[in-house]
Coordinates of C-alpha atoms and ligand atoms in Angstrom, one line a residue:
X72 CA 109.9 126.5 66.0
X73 CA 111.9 128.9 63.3
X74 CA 112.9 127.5 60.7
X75 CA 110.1 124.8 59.7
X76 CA 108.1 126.4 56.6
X77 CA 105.1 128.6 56.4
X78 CA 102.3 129.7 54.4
X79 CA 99.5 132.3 53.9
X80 CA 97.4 133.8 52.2
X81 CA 99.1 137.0 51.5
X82 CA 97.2 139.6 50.1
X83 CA 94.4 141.3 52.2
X84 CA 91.0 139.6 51.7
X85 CA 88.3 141.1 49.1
X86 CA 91.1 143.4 47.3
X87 CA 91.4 142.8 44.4
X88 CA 91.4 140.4 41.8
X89 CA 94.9 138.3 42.7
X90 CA 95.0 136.6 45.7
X91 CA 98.4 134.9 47.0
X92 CA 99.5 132.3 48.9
X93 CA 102.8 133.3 50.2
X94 CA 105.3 129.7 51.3
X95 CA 108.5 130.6 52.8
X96 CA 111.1 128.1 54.5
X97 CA 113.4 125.4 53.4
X98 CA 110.8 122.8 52.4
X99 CA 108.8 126.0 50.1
X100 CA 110.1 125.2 46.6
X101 CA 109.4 121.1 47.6
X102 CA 105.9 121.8 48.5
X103 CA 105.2 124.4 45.9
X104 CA 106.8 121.3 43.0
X105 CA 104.2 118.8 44.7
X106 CA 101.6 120.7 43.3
X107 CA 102.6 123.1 40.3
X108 CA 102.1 121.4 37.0
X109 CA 103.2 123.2 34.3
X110 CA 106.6 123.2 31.6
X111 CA 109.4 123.8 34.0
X112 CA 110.5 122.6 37.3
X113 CA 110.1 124.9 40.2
X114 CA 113.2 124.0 41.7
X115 CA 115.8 124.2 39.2
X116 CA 114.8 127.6 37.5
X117 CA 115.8 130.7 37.9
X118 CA 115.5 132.6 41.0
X119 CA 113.2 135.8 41.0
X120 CA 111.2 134.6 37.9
X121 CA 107.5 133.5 37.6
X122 CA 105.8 130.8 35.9
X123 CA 102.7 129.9 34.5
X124 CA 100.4 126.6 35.2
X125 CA 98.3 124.5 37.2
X126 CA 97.7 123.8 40.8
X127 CA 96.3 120.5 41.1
X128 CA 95.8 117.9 44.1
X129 CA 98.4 115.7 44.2
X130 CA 96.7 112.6 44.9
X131 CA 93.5 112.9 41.8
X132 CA 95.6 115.5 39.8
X133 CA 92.8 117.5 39.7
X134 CA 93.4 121.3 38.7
X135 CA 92.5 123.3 41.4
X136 CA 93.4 126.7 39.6
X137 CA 95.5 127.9 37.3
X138 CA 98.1 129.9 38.4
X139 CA 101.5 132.0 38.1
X140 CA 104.5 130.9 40.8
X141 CA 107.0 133.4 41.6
X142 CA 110.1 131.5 42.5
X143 CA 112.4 133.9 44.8
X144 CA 115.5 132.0 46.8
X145 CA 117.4 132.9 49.5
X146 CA 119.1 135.1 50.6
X147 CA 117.4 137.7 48.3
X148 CA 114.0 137.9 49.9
X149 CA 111.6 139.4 52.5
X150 CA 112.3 136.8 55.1
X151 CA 115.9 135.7 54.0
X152 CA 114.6 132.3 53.0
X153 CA 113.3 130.7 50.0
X154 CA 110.0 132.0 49.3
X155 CA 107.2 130.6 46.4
X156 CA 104.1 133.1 45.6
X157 CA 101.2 130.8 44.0
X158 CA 99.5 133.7 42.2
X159 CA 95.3 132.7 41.5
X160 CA 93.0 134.7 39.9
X161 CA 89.6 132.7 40.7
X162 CA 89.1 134.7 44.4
X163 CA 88.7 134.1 48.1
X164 CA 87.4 130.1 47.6
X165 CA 90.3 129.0 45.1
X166 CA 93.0 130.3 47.0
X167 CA 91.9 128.8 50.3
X168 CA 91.7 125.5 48.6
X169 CA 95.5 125.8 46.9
X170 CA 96.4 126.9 50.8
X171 CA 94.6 124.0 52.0
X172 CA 97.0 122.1 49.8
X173 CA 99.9 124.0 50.6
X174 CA 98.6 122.9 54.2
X175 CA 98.4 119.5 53.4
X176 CA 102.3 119.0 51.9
X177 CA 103.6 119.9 55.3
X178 CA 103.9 124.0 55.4
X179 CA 102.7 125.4 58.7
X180 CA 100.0 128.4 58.4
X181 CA 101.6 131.4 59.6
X182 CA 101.0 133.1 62.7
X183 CA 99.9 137.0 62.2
X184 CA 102.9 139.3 60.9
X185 CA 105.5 135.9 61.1
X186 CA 106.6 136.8 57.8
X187 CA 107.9 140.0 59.1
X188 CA 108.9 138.2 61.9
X189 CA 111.5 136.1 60.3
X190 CA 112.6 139.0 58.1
X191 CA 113.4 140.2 61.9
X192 CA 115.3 137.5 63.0
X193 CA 117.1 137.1 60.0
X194 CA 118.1 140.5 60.1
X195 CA 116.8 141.7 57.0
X196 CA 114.8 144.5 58.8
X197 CA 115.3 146.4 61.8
X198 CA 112.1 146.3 64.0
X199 CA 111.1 150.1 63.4
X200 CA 111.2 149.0 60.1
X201 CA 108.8 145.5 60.9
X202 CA 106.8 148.3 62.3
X203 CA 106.9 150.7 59.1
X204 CA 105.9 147.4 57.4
X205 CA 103.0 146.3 59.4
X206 CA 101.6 150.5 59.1
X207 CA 102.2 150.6 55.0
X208 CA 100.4 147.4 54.8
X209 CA 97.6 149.9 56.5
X210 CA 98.5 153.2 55.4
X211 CA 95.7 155.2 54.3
X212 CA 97.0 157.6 51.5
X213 CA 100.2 157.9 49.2
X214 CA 101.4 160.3 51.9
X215 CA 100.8 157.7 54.9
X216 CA 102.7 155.8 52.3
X217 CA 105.6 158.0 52.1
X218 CA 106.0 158.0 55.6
X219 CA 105.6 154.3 56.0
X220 CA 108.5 153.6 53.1
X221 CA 111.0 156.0 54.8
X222 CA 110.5 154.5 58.0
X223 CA 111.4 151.0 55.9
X224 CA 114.4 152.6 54.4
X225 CA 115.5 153.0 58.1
X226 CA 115.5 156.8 58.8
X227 CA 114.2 156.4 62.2
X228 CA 116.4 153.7 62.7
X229 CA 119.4 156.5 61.5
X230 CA 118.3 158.7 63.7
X231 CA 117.6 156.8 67.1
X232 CA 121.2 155.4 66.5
X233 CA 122.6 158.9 66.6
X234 CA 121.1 159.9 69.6
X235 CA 122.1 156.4 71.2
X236 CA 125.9 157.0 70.2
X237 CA 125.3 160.7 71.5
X238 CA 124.2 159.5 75.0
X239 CA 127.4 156.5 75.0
X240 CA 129.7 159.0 74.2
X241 CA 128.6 161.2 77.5
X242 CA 128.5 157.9 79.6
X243 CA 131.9 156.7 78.7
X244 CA 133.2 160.4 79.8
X245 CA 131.0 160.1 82.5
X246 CA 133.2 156.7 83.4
X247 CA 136.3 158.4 82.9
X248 CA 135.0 160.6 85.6
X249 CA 134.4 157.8 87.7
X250 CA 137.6 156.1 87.0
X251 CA 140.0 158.7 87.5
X252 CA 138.6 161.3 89.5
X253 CA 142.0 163.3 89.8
X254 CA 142.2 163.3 85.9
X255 CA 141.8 166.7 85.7
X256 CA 141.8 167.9 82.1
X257 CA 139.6 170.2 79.6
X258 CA 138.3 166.2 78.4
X259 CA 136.4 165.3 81.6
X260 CA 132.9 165.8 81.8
X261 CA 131.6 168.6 83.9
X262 CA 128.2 168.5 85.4
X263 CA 128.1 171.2 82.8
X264 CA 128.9 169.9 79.9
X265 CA 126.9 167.0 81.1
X266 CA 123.6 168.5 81.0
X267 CA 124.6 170.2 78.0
X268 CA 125.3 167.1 76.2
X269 CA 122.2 165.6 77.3
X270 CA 119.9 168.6 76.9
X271 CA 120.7 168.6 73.2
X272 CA 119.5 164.6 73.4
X273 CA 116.6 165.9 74.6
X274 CA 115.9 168.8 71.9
X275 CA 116.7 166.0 69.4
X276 CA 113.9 164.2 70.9
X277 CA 111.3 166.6 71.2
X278 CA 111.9 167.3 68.1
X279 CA 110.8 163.9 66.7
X280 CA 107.8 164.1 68.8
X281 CA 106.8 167.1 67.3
X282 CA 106.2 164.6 64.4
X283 CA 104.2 162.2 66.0
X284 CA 100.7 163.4 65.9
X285 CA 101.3 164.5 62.0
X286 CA 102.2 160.8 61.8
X287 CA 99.6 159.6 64.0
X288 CA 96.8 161.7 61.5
X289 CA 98.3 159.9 58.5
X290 CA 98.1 156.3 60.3
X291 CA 94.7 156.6 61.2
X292 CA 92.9 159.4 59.4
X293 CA 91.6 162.4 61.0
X294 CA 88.4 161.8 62.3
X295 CA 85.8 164.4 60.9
X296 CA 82.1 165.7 60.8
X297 CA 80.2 167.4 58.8
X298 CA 77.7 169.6 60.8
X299 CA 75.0 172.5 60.0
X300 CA 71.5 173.3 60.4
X301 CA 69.3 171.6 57.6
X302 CA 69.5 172.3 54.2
X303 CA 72.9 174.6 54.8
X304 CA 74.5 172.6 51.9
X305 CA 76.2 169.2 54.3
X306 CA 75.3 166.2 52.1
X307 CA 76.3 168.8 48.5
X308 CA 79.8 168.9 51.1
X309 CA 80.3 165.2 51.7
X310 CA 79.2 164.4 47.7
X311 CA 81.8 167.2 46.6
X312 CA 84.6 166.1 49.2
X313 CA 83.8 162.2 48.3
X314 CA 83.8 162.9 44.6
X315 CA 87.1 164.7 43.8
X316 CA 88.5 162.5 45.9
X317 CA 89.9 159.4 46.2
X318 CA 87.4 157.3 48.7
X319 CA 88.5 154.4 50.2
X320 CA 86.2 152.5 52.3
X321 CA 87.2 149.9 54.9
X322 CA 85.5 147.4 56.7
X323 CA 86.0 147.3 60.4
X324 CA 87.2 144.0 61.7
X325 CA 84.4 142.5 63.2
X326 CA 81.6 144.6 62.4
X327 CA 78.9 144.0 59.8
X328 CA 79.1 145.9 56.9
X329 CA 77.1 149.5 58.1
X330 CA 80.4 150.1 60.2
X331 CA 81.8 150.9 57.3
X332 CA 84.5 153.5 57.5
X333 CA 84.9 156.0 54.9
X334 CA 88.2 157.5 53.8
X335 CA 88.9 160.8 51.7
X336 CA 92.1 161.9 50.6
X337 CA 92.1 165.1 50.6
X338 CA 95.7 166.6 49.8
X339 CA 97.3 163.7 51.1
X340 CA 95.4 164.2 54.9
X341 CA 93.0 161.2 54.7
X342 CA 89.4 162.4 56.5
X343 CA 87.7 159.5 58.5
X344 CA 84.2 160.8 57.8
X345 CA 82.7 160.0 61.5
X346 CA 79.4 158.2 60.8
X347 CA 79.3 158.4 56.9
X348 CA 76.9 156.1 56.5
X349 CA 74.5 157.6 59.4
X350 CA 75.0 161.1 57.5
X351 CA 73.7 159.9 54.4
X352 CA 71.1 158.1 55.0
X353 CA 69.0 160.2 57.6
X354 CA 69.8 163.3 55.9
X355 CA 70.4 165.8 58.1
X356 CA 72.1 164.3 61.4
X357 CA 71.8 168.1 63.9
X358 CA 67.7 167.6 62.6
X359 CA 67.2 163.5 63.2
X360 CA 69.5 163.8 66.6
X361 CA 68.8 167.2 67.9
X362 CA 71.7 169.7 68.8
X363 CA 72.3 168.0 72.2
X364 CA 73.3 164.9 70.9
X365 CA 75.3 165.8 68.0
X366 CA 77.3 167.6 70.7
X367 CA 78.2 164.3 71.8
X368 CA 79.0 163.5 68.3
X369 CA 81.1 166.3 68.0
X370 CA 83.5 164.6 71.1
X371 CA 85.7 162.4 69.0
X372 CA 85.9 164.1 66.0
X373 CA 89.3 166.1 65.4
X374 CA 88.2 168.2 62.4
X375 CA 84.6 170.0 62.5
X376 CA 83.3 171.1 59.2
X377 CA 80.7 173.6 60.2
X378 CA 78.1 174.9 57.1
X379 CA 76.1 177.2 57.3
X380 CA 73.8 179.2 54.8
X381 CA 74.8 182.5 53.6
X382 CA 71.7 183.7 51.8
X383 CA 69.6 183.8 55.5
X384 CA 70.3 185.3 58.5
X385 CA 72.5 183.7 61.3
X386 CA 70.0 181.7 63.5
X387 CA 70.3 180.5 67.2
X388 CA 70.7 177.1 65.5
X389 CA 73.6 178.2 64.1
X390 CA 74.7 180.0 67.0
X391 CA 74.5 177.0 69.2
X392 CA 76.6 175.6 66.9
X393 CA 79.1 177.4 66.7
X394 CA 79.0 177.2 70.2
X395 CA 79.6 173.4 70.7
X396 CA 82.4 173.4 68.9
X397 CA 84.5 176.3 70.4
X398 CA 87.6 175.9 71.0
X399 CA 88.0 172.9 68.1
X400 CA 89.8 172.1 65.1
X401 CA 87.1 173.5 62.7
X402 CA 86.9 175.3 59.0
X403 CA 83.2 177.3 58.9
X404 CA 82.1 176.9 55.2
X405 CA 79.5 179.7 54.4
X406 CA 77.9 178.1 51.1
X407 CA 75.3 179.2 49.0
X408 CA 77.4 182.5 48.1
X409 CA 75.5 182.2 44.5
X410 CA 72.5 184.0 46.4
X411 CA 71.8 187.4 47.7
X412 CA 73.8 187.0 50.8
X413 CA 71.7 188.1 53.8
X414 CA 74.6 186.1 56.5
X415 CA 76.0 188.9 59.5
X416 CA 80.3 188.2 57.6
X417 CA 81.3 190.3 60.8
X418 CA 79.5 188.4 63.4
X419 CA 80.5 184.8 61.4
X420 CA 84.3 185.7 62.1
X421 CA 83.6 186.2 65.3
X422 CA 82.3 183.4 66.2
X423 CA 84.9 181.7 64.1
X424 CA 87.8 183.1 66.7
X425 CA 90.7 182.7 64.3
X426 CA 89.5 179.3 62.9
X427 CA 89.5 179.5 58.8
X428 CA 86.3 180.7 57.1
X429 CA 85.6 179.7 53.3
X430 CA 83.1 180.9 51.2
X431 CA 81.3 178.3 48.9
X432 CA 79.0 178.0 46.2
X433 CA 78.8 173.6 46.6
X434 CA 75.9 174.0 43.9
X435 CA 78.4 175.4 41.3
X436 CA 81.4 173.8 42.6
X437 CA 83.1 176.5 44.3
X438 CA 85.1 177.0 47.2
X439 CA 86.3 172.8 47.7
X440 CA 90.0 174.2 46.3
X441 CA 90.2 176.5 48.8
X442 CA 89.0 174.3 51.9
X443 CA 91.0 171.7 51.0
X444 CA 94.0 174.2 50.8
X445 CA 93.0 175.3 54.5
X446 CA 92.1 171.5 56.0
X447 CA 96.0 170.7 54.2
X448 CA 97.7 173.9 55.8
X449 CA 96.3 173.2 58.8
X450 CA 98.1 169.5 59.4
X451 CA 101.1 170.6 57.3
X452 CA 102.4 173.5 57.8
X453 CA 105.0 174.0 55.3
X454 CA 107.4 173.9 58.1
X455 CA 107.4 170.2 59.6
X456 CA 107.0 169.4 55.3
X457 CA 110.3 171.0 54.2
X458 CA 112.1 169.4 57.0
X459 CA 111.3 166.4 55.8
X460 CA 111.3 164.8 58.5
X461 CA 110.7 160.9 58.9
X462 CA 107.3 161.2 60.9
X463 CA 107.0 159.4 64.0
X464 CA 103.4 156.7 63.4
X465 CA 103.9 154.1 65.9
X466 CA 102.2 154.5 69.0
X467 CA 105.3 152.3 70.9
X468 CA 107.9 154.5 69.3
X469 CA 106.0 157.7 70.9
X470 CA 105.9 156.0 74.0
X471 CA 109.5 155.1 74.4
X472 CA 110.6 158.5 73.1
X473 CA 108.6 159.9 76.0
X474 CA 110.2 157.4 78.7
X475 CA 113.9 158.5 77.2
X476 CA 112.8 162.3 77.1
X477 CA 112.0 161.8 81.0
X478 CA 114.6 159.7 81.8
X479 CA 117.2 162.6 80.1
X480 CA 115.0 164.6 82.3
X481 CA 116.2 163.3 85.1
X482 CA 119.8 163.4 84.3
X483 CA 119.8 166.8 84.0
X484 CA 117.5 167.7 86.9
X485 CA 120.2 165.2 88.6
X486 CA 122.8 167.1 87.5
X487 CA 121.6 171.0 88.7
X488 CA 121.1 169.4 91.9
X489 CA 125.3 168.2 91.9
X490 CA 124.4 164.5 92.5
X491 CA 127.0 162.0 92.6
X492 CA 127.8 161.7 88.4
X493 CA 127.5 157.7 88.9
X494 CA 123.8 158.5 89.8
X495 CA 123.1 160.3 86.3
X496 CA 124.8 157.5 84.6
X497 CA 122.0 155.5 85.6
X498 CA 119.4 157.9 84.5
X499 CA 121.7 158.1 81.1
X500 CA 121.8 154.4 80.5
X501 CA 118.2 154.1 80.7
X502 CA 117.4 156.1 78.3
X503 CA 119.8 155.0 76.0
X504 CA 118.3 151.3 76.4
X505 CA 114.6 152.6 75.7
X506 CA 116.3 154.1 72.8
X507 CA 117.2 151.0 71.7
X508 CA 113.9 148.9 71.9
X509 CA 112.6 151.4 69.4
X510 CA 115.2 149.6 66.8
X511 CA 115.0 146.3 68.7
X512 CA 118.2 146.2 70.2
X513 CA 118.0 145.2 73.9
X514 CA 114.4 143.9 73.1
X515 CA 113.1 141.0 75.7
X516 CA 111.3 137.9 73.1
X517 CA 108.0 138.3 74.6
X518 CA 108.1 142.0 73.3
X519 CA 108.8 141.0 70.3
X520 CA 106.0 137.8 69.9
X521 CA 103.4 140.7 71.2
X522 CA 104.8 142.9 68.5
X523 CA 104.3 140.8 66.0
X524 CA 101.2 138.9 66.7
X525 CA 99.5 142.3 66.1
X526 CA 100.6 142.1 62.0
X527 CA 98.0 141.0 59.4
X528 CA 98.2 137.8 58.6
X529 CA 100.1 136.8 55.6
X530 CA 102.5 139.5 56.4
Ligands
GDP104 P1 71.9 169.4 53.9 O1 70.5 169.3 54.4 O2 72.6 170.3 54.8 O3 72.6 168.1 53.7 O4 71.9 170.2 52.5 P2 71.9 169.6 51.1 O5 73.3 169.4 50.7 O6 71.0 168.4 51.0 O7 71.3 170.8 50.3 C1 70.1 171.3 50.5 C2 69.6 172.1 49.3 O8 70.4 173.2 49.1 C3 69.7 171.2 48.0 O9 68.5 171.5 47.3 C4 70.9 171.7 47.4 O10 70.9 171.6 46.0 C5 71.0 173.2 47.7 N1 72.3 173.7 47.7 C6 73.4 173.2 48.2 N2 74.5 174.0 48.0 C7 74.0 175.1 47.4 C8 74.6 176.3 46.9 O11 75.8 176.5 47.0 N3 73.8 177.2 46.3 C9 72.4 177.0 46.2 N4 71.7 177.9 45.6 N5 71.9 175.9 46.6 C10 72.6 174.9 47.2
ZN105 ZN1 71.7 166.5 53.7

């Protein structure tokens, strides 16, 4: 039922210090004043201040914690209802006992992402926005962030409603076609124009697609490994990379904690180090695991970080190396430059085909600038950044830009081929309705419970 009043805990377990239960409905300032003690009266202040005091249980008026309550009305809120924040500081088992009483007044515990939900319904958001929400709650560095807040401010949403209006405008000439068939005037809509029309959909399109794996890099991370022969300098790499960076480590739902995955920022691209933990601890994964297997390593990683020692000669090692990874994303970091250097340069570029090769001194710090500068350049190019161009993130939003691309597709191919014109309109409408399920509009319910049961909870 919408409308009755829920509650969660709202920020994301085991960060930091604050934790909040989030109430939002009709009944939230009611059940919140059941259980706040302190100088004021939760319902009768202001709206959008905080105030400090006591949880206790109602019934023994014991304190349970002490607390701050931000008191935020309708309709100026997330969900477009009145909303209380109990803000405790004493960690994971006090808040889950002031939710327990939240619980116990008659608030419902929310269902994953029903916060966002309601903001949904109640039109506060449209749903590429819910979506933005749901990916900054997840986004990895301040640049996933950027992305995620423009998506909030609607630019996708701006954009998608362009091309929608773009597409109705060539249907309702299409209609006119239709209608009055003898209307013959420079306004009707050849087959020409037609496919012209729609072809420039279509590059509009495209166009957003060529944003979608940037987007896709900054949702998720770009999987990476560090790989050489032993001692080449790969643990100095990780420490230097993981050091003059920002590191964020996240636990894998599910998993016990040496499935830790390990996040560096470098120049707003965050690296998913691929097996962090395994790297550090045995060493030297090509020596523990053999070249054969780290080949199979190598398979889902999208970034190869290839050292190898510049003050010996190239070896087959090496060689085979180089070899496994041809043909991948890689930057080949020839370290130890502080030494005599005894490394074939010539046969090294080679080998490299094209692919960026830094030289590096990890012992004295040198070289991390200037591979970070190449692993940046090669995910932005300064091209897709001066656009700025509201990245595509969401796996369902690629998806249904595909389905409209091929849909357009077949218009035009519909079109060359002098069809009947009420036969492209189909082809025309359709896209314009998968379109519209990237912003929500013409979205069936179910979508949208499956959409949203994917949020975090408390969201
Ligand atoms: P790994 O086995 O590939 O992980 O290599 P390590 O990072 O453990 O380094 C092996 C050895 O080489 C260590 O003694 C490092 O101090 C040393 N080393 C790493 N980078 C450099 C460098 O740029 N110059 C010199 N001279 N020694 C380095
Ligand atoms: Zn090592």
């Amino acid at each position: 039922m919408e409308g009755d009043t829920i509650a969660a805990i709202s920020t994301p377990s085991g960060e930091g210090a604050i934790a909040i239960v989030r109430i939002s409905g009709m009944e939230a300032a009611a059940i919140a004043e059941k259980l706040y003690r302190g100088k004021v009266s939760l319902s009768s202040v202001d709206s959008h201040t905080i105030h400090y005091g006591n949880v206790v249980n109602p019934e023994t008026e014991e304190i349970v914690e002490e607390v701050m309550v931000s008191v935020l009305r309708a309709p100026k809120t997330f969900t477009r209802e009145d909303i209380m924040e109990i803000n405790c500081h004493g960690g994971i088992v006090s808040v889950n006992k002031v939710l327990d009483l939240v619980l116990s007044q008659g608030a419902r515990l929310a269902e994953p992402g029903e916060f966002t939900k309601r903001a949904f319904l109640n039109g506060r958001i449209d749903l590429s926005q819910a979506e933005a929400v749901m990916d900054l709650i997840r986004a990895k560095t301040d640049r996933a962030m950027n992305v995620a807040m423009k998506q909030v401010e609607g630019r996708l949403a701006g954009r998608i409603r362009s091309l929608r209006q773009q597409l109705l405008e060539t249907v309702a000439n299409v209609e006119v076609n239709i209608d009055y068939p003898e209307y013959d005037d420079a306004e009707t809509m050849t087959l020409d124009t037609l496919t012209g029309r729609a072809a420039a959909v279509r590059d509009e399109i495209d166009n957003l697609l060529t944003t979608a794996q940037q987007g896709k890099i900054l949702r998720e991370g770009l999987s990476t490994a560090i790989i050489g022969r032993p001692n080449v300098g790969k643990s100095s790499l990780m420490n230097s990379l993981v050091h003059e960076n920002k590191a964020i480590v996240t636990e894998v739902p599910g998993t016990t904690r040496d499935m830790l995955e390990e996040y560096v920022n470098v120049r707003g691209v965050p690296l998913k180090l691929i097996d962090t933990a395994g790297i550090r601890e045995t060493e030297d994964i090509v020596e523990k695991i053999g070249v054969e297997r780290s080949r199979q390593a190598l398979n889902e990683a999208e970034l190869i970080l290839l050292v190898v020692n510049s003050s010996e000669v190239l070896t087959k090692e090496d060689e085979a190396l180089f070899e496994a990874i041809r043909g991948m994303n890689a930057v080949i970091i020839l370290n130890k430059t502080d030494l005599p250097r005894n490394i074939d340069e010539a046969r090294i570029r080679e080998l490299a085909d094209g692919r960026p090769v830094i030289t590096a001194s990890l012992l004295q710090d040198e070289g991390i600038d200037e591979l970070e500068t190449s692993i940046s350049t090669l995910f932005f190019d300064e091209g897709v950044e001066a656009a700025d161009l509201s990245y595509l993130s969401n796996a369902r939003h690629i998806g249904l830009l595909n389905q409209a691309k091929q849909s357009i597709n077949d218009a035009v191919e519909a079109a060359e081929m002098e069809v009947p014109v009420d036969m492209i309109q189909i082809d025309i409408t359709r896209a314009w309705e998968q379109l519209g399920e990237i912003i929500g509009e013409n979205v069936h319910e179910s979508l949208i419970d499956q959409l949203f049961s994917q949020f975090c909870l408390g969201k």
